[in-house]
Coordinates of C-alpha atoms in Angstrom, one line a residue:
X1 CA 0.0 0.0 0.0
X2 CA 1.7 3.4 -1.1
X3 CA 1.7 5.9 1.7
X4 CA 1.2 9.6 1.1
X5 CA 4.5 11.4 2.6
X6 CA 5.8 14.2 3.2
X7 CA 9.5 15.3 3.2
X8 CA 10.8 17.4 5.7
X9 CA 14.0 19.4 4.7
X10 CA 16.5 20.1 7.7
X11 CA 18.4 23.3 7.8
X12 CA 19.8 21.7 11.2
X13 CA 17.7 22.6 13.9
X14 CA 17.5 20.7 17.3
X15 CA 14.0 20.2 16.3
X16 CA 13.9 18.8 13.1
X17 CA 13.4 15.0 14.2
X18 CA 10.2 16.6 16.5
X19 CA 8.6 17.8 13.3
X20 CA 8.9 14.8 11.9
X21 CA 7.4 12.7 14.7
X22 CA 4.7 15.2 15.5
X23 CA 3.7 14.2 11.7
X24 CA 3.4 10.3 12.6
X25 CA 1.4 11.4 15.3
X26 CA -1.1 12.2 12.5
X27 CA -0.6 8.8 11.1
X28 CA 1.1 10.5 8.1
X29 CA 4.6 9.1 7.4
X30 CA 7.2 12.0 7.1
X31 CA 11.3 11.6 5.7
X32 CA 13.8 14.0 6.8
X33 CA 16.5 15.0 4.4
X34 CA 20.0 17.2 4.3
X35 CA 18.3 20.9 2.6
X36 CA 21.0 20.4 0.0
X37 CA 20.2 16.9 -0.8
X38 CA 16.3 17.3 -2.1
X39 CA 15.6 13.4 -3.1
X40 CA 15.1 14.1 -7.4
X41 CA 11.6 11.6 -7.0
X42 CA 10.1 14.7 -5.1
X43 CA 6.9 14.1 -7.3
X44 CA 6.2 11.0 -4.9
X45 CA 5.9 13.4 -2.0
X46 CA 2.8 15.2 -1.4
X47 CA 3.9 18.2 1.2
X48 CA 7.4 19.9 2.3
X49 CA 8.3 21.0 5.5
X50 CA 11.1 23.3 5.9
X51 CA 12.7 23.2 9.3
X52 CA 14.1 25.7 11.5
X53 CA 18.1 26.4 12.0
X54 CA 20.7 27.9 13.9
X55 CA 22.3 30.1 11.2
X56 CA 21.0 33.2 9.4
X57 CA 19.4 34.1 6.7
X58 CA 21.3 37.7 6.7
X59 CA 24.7 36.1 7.7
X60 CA 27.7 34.8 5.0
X61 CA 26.8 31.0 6.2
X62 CA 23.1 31.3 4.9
X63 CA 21.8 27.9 3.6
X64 CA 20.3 28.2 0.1
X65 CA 17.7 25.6 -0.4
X66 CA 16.6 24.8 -4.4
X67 CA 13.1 25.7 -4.1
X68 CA 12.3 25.5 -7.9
X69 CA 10.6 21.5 -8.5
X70 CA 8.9 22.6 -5.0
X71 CA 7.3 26.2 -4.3
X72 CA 4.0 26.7 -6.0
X73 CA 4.1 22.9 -7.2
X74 CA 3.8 21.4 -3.8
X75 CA 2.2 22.3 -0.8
X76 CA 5.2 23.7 1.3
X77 CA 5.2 24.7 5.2
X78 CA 8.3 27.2 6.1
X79 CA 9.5 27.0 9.6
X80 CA 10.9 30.0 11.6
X81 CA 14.4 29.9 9.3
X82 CA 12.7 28.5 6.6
X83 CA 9.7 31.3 7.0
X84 CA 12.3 34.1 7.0
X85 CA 14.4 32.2 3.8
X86 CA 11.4 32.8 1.9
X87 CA 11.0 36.3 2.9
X88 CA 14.1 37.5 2.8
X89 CA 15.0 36.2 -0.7
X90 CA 11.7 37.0 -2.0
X91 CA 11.0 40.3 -2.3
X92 CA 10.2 40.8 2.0
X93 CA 12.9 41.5 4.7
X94 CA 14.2 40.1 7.5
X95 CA 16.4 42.1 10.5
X96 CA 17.8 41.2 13.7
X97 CA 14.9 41.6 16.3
X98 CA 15.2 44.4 19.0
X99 CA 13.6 42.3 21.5
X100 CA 15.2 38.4 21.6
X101 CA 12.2 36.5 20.5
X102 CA 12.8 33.4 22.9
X103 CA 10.1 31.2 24.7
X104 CA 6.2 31.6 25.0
X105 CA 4.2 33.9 23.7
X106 CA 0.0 34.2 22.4
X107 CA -0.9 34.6 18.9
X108 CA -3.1 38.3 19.5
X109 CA -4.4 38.5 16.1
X110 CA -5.9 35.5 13.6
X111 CA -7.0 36.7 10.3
X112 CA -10.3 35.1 9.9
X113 CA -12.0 32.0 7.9
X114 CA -8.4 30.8 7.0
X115 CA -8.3 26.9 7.1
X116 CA -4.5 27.0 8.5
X117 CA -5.9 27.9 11.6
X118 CA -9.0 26.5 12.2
X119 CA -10.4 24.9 15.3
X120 CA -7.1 27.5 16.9
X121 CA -8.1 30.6 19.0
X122 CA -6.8 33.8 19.6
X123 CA -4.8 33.6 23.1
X124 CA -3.6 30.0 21.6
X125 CA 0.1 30.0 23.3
X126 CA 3.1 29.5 20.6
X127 CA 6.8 28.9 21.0
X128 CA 9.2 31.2 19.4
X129 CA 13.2 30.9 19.2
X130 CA 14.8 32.9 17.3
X131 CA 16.9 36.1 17.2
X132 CA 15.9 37.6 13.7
X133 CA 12.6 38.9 12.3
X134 CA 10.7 39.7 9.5
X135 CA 9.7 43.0 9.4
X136 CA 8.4 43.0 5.8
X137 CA 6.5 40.2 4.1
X138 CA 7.8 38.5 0.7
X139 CA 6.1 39.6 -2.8
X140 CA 2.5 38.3 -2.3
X141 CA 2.8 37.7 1.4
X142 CA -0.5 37.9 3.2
X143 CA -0.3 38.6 7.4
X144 CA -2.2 35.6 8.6
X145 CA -1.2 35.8 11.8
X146 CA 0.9 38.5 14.9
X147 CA 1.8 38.0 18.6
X148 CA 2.2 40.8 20.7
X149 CA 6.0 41.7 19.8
X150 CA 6.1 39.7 16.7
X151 CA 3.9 41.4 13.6
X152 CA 4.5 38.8 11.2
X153 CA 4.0 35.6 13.3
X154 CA 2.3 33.9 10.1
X155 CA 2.0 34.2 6.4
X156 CA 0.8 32.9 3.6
X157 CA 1.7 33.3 -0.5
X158 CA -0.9 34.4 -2.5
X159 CA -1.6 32.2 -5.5
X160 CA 0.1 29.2 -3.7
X161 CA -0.5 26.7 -0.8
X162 CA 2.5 28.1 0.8
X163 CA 2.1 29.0 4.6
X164 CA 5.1 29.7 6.4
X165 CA 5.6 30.5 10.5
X166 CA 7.7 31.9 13.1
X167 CA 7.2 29.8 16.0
X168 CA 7.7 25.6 16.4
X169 CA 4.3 24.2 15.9
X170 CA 6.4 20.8 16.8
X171 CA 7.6 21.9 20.2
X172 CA 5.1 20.7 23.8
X173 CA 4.9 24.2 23.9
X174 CA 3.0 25.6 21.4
X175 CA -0.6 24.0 22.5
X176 CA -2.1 23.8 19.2
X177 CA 1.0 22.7 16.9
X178 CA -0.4 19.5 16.1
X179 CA -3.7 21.0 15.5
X180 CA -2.1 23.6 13.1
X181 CA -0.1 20.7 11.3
X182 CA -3.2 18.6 10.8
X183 CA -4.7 21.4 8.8
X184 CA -2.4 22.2 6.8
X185 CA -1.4 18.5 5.9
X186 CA -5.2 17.2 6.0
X187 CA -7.3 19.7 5.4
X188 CA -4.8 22.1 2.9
X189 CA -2.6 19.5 1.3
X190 CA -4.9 16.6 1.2
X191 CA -3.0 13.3 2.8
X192 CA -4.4 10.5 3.8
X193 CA -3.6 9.4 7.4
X194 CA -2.9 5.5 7.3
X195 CA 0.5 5.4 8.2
X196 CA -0.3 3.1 11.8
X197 CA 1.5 0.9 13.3
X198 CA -0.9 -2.2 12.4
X199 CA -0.4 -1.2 8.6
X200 CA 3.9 -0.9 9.3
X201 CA 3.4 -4.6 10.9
X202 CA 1.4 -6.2 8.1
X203 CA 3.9 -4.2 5.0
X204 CA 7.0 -4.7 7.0
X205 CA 6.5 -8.6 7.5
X206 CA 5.7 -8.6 4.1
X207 CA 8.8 -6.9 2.6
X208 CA 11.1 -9.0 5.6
X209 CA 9.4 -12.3 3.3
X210 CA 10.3 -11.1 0.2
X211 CA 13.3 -9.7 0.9
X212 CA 15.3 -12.8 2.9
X213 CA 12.6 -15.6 1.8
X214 CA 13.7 -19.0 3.1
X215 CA 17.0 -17.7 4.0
X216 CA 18.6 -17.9 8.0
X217 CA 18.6 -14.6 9.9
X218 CA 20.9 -14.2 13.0
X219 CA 20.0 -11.3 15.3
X220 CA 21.8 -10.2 18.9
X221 CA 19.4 -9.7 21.4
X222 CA 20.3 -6.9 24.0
X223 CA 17.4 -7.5 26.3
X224 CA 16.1 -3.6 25.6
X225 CA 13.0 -2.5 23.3
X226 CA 14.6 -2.2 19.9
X227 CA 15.5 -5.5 19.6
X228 CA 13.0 -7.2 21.2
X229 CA 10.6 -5.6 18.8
X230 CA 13.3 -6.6 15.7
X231 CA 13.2 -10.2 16.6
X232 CA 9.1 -10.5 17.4
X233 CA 9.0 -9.0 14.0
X234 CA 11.0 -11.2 12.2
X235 CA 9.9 -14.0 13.7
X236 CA 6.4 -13.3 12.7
X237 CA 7.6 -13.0 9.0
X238 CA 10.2 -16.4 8.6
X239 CA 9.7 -17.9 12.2
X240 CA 12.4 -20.8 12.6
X241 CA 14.9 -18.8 10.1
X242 CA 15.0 -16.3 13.0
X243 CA 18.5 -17.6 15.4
X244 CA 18.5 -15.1 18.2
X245 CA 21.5 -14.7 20.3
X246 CA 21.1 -13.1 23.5
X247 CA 24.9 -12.6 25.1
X248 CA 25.2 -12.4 28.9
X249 CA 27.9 -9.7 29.2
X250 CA 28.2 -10.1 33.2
X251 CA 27.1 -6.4 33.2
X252 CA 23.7 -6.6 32.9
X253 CA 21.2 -6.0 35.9
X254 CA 20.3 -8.2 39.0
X255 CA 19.0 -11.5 37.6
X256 CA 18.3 -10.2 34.2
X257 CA 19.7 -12.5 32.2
X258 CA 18.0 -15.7 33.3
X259 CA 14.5 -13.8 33.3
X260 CA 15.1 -11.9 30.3
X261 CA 16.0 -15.2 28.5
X262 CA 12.6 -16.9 29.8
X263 CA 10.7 -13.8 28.9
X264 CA 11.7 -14.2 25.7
X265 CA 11.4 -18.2 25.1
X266 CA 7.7 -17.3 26.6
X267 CA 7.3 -15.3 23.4
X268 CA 8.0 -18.1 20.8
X269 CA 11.7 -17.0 20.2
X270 CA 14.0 -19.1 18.8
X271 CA 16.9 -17.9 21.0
X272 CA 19.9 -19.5 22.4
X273 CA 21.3 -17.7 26.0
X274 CA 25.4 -17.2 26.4
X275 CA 26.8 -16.5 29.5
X276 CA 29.9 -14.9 28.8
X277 CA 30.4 -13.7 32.2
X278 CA 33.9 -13.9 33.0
X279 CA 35.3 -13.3 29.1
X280 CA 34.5 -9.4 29.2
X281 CA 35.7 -9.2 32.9
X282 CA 38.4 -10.9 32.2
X283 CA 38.8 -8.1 29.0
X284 CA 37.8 -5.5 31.7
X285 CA 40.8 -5.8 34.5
X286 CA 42.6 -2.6 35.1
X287 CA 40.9 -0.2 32.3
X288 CA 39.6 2.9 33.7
X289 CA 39.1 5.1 30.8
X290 CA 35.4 5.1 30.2
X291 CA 36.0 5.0 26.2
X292 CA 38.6 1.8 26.5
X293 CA 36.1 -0.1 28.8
X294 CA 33.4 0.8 26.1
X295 CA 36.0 -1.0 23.5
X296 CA 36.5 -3.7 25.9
X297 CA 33.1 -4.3 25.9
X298 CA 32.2 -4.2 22.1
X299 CA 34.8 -6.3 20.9
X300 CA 34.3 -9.0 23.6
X301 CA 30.9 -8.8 22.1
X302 CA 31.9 -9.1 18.7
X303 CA 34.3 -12.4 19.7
X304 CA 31.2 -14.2 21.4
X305 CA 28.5 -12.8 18.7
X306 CA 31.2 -14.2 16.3
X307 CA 31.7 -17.5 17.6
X308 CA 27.9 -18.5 18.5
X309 CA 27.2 -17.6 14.9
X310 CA 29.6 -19.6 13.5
X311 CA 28.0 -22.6 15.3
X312 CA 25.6 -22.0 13.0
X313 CA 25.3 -23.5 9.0
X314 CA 23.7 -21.1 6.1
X315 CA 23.3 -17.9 7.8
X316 CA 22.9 -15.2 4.7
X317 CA 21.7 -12.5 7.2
X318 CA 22.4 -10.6 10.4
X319 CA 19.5 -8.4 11.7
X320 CA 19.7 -5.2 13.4
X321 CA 17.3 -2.5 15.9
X322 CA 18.4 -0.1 14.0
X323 CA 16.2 3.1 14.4
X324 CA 15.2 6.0 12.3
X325 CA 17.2 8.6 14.8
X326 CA 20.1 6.0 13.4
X327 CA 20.2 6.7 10.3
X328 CA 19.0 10.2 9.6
X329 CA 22.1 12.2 7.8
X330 CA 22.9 15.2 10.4
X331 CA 23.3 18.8 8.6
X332 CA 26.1 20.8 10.2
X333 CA 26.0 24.6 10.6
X334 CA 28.5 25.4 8.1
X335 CA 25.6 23.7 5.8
X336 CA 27.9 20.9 4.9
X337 CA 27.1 17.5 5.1
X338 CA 28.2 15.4 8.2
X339 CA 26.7 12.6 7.8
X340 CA 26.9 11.3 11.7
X341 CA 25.4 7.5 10.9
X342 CA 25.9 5.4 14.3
X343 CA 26.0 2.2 13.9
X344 CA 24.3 0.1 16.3
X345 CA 25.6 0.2 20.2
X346 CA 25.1 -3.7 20.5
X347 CA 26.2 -5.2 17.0
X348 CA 27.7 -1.7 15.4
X349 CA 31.4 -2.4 13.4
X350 CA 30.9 -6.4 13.5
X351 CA 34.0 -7.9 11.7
X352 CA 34.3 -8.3 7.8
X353 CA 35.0 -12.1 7.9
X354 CA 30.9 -12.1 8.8
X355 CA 29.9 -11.2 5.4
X356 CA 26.2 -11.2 6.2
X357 CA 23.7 -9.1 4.1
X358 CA 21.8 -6.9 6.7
X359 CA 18.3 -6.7 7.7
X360 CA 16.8 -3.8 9.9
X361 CA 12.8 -4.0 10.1
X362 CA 12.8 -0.9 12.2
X363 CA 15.1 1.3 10.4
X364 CA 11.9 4.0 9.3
X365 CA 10.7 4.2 12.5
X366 CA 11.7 6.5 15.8
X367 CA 11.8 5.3 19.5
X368 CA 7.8 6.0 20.4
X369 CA 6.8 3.9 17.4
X370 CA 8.9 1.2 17.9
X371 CA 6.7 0.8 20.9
X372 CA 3.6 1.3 19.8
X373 CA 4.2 -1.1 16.8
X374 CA 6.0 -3.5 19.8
X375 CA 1.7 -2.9 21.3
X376 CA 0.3 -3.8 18.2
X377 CA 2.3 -7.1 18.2
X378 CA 1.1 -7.9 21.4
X379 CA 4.6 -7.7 23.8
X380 CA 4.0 -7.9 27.4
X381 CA 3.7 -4.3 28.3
X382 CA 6.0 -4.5 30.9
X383 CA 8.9 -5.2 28.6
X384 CA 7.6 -2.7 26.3
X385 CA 7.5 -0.1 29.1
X386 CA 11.8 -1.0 30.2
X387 CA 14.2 2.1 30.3
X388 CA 16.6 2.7 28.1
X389 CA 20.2 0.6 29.2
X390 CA 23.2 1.4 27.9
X391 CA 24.9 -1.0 25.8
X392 CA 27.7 -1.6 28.1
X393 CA 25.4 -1.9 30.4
X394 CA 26.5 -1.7 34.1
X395 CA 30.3 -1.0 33.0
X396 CA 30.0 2.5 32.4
X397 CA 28.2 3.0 35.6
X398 CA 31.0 1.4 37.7
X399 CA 33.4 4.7 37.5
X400 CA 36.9 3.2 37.2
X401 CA 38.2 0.1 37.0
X402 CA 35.5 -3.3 37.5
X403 CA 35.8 -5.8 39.5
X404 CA 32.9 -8.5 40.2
X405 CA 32.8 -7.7 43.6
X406 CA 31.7 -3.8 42.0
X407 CA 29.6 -5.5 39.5
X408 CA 27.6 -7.6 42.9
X409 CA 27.5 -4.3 44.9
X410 CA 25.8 -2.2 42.0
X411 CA 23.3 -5.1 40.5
X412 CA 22.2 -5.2 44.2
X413 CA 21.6 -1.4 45.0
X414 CA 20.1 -1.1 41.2
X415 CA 17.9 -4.0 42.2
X416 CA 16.8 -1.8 45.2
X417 CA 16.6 1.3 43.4
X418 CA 14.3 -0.1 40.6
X419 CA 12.3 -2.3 42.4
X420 CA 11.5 0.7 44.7
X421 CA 10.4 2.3 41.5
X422 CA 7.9 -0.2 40.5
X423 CA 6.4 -0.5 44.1
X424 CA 5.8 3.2 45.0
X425 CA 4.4 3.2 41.3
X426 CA 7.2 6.2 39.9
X427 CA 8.6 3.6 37.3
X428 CA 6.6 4.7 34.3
X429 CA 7.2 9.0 35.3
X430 CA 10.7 8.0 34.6
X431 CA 12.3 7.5 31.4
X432 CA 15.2 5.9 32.7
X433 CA 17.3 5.3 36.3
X434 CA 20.2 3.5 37.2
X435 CA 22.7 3.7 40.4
X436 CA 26.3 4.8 39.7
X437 CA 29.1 3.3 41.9
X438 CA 31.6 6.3 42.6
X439 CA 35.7 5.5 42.4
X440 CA 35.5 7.2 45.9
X441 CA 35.4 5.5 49.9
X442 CA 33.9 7.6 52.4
X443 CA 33.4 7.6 56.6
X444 CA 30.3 6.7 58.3
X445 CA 29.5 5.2 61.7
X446 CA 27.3 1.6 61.4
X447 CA 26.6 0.6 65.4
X448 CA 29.9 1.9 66.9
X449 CA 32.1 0.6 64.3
X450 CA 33.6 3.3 61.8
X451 CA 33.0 2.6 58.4
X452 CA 35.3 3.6 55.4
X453 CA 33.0 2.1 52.4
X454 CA 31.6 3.1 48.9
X455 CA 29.0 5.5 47.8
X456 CA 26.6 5.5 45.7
X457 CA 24.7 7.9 43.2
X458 CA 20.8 7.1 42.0
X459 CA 19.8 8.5 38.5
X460 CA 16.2 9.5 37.7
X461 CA 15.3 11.6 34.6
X462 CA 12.6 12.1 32.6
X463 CA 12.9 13.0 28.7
X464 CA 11.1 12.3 25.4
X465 CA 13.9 11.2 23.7
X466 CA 17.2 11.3 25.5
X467 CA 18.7 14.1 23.9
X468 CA 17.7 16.4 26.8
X469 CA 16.7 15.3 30.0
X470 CA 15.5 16.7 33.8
X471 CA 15.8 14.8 36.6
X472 CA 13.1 13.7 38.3
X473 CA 12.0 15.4 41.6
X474 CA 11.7 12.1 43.2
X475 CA 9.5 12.4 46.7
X476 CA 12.0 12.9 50.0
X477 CA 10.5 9.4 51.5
X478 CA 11.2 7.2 48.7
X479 CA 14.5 8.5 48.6
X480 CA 15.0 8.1 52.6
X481 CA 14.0 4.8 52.3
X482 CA 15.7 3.7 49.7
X483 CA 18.9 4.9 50.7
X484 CA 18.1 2.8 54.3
X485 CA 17.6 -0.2 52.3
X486 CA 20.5 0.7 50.3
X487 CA 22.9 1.2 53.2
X488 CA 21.5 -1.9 55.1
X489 CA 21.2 -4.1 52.9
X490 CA 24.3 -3.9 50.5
X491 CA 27.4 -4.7 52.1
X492 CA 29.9 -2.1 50.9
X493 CA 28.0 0.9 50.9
X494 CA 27.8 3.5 53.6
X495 CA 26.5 6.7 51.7
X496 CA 24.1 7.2 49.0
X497 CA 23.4 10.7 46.9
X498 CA 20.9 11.8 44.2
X499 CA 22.2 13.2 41.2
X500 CA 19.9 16.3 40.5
X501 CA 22.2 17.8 37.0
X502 CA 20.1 18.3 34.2
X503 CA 21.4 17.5 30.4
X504 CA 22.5 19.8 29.1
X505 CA 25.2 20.1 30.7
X506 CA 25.3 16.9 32.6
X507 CA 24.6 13.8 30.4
X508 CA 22.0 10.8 31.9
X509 CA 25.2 8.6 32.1
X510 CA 28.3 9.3 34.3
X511 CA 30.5 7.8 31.9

């Protein structure tokens, strides 16, 4: 079934990847592309999006979009810099702003009966971010919209369905952003809105088929959403062909391996469990640079992927959780391409001797929808619902060298830490939590014996998508009592803190 889309063009704004999820929202499926690599099939998309951007329009480092297949043949949304690109290069004029137009502010002024922004009231709160302004509007420009301190808030092009803005419709923010996106994509530019994630299910399974047909898959399981989704996928689409391997790095939390690996037999898996335990400690002793135990970890990974799949015979293809955020092509402000592809934290930079073709069933999708469509294939909620771990799991939280009598003490005050989540019911505010183990010994008093014993730092922080994140004001008595279980319970430990940085600056991991 062919999907309309829409193709978002990114001038490198930190919101670019919002636009194109708030569009999914819709059920409309969006692509986001480099502003200086248009795809030349633009004819199979039905609407453009231009995003925002850190840079100019008025400064040497402008970025100069090819408008010409596009404007007036397509129905075309312009974004803050992409609002002020069209005015300032076509006929209007944009100047640096005498007030900084940062944050909130109410539309006071909504020209009437215009379809843009129906069922959206005057008051309606927007978010602006920028420094420049336009103060005059392009050839054929008509005022559609004004805030207080910004007169040209919204315009439109006479003669054309373009529309073009000065505030993020994508951002929380702005209360009526999706609203004002589903008219212009529904009600002005006509898509359908069929892009769910039943309908990714049934066309994905169907592609998987056609694409690897009675061929062997091999897929590393990581315990964490993307992957479990990956392999429930795939083994709806070729079953038996589907080997999973799920590797026990001796990192990962309290127990997890042995329920994980049940959790996913329970679900029809054909999956074989490795416990490789002592091979990455062993790999581990006396590194502790944070990037070297990283390396450590991924190419002790790599040996044991290797040599499980070399047990076994045919294997044509190795499947990956790769994710949308993955592979999106970053623009840099100079407005040259950096193309800043990751490769895959569990399986990324596997050796060339494994000359499998690759496979990645999630590759179009972001983080939220890989849940959703995880729903849709019925996963147990609960493993669904699991924070984000990092890859090297509980060896970049163990600051310093590792040891496994540092690996026991942190499994059990994580254990403590995340069980207390689920019971006082505060799991599902967070987006992710984990206890650090500092590289430092402090004093306390336990009975009348002085201590001189580890601490230890909890993690909570809630985010949409990891790139920026609060911590969590977690309530005083959980905290109290968790640090008394903590502290009584784990030999070791004497003194427990909360971590209350926010990222930026601070990232959600120590290391």
């Amino acid at each position: 079934m062919q999907h309309d889309k829409v193709l978002i063009l990114d001038f490198g704004s930190q919101y670019t990847q919002l636009i194109a999820r708030r569009v999914r929202e819709l059920n409309i499926y969006s692509e986001i592309k480099p502003f200086n690599k248009i795809p030349t099939d633009i004819d199979s998309y039905k609407a453009v999006i231009l995003s925002g951007s850190p840079n100019s329009v008025r400064g040497d480092n402008a970025l100069h979009p090819e408008l010409e297949n596009i404007r007036a043949k397509k129905p075309m949304l312009a974004v803050c810099y992409g609002a002020q690109y069209l005015a300032h290069f076509s006929g209007g004029e944009v100047a640096p702003s005498s007030t900084r137009e940062y944050g909130r502010a109410n539309l006071s002024f909504i020209k009437e009966n215009e379809v843009f922004f129906e069922n959206i009231s005057k008051g309606s709160q927007v978010w602006m971010s920028h420094s420049d302004t336009i103060k005059t509007l392009p050839t054929n420009g008509v005022l559609i919209a004004s805030t207080t301190d910004v007169a040209n808030a919204a315009y439109k092009i006479e003669g054309e369905d373009t529309y073009a803005i000065q505030f993020h419709p994508e951002v929380y923010h702005s209360t009526d952003g999706k609203q004002l996106l589903e008219n212009f994509l529904v009600k002005i530019s006509g898509l359908k809105q069929d892009w769910t994630p039943d309908s990714f299910v049934e066309e994905t399974v169907a592609a998987i088929q056609e694409k690897v047909g009675n061929d062997k898959v091999v897929l590393g399981l990581s315990g964490g959403v993307d992957s479990t989704v990956a392999a429930v996928l795939l083994n709806k689409a070729i079953g038996e062909n589907l080997y999973c391997i799920f590797v026990n790095n001796g990192l990962l939390r309290k127990n997890e391996f042995e329920s994980v690996l049940k959790q996913y037999e329970g679900m029809g898996l054909n999956v074989k469990g490795v416990d490789a335990s002592e091979r990455f400690l062993k790999a581990l002793v006396g590194l502790e640079d944070p990037e070297k135990k990283r390396k450590a970890i991924g190419n002790s990974f790599i040996e044991v992927f290797d040599d499980e799949a070399h047990k076994l015979t045919d294997v044509k293809w190795l499947a990956q959780g790769t994710i949308y955020p993955d592979v999106i092509e970053s623009v840099s402000a100079t407005g040259g391409p950096s193309a800043t592809i990751k490769s895959h934290h569990n399986v990324g930079g596997l050796p060339d001797f494994m000359k499998l073709k690759i496979v990645e069933p999630l590759r179009a999708i972001f983080k939220d929808e890989v849940r959703r469509v995880g729903a849709t294939l019925g996963i147990d909620p609960e493993l669904l619902g699991r924070h984000p771990f990092p890859g090297p799991g509980l060896g970049i939280r163990i600051l310093g060298d590792i040891t496994a009598e540092k690996v026991r003490i942190l499994q059990e005050v994580d254990a403590i830490f995340i069980n207390g989540l689920k019971e006082w019911g505060l799991y599902d505010k967070v987006w992710q939590a984990g206890a650090m183990l500092l590289p430092v010994n402090s004093v306390g008093v336990m009975g009348d014996e002085r201590t001189y014993e580890k601490c230890v730092a909890l993690r909570a922080v809630e985010s949409t998508d990891g790139m920026t994140a609060d911590w969590v004001n977690l309530p005083y008595e959980f905290l109290q009592k968790t640090s008394n279980d903590i502290i009584n319970k784990v030999k070791g430990v004497n003194r427990v803190v909360y971590d209350i940085s926010s990222k930026p600056p601070a990232t959600i991991e120590w290391e």
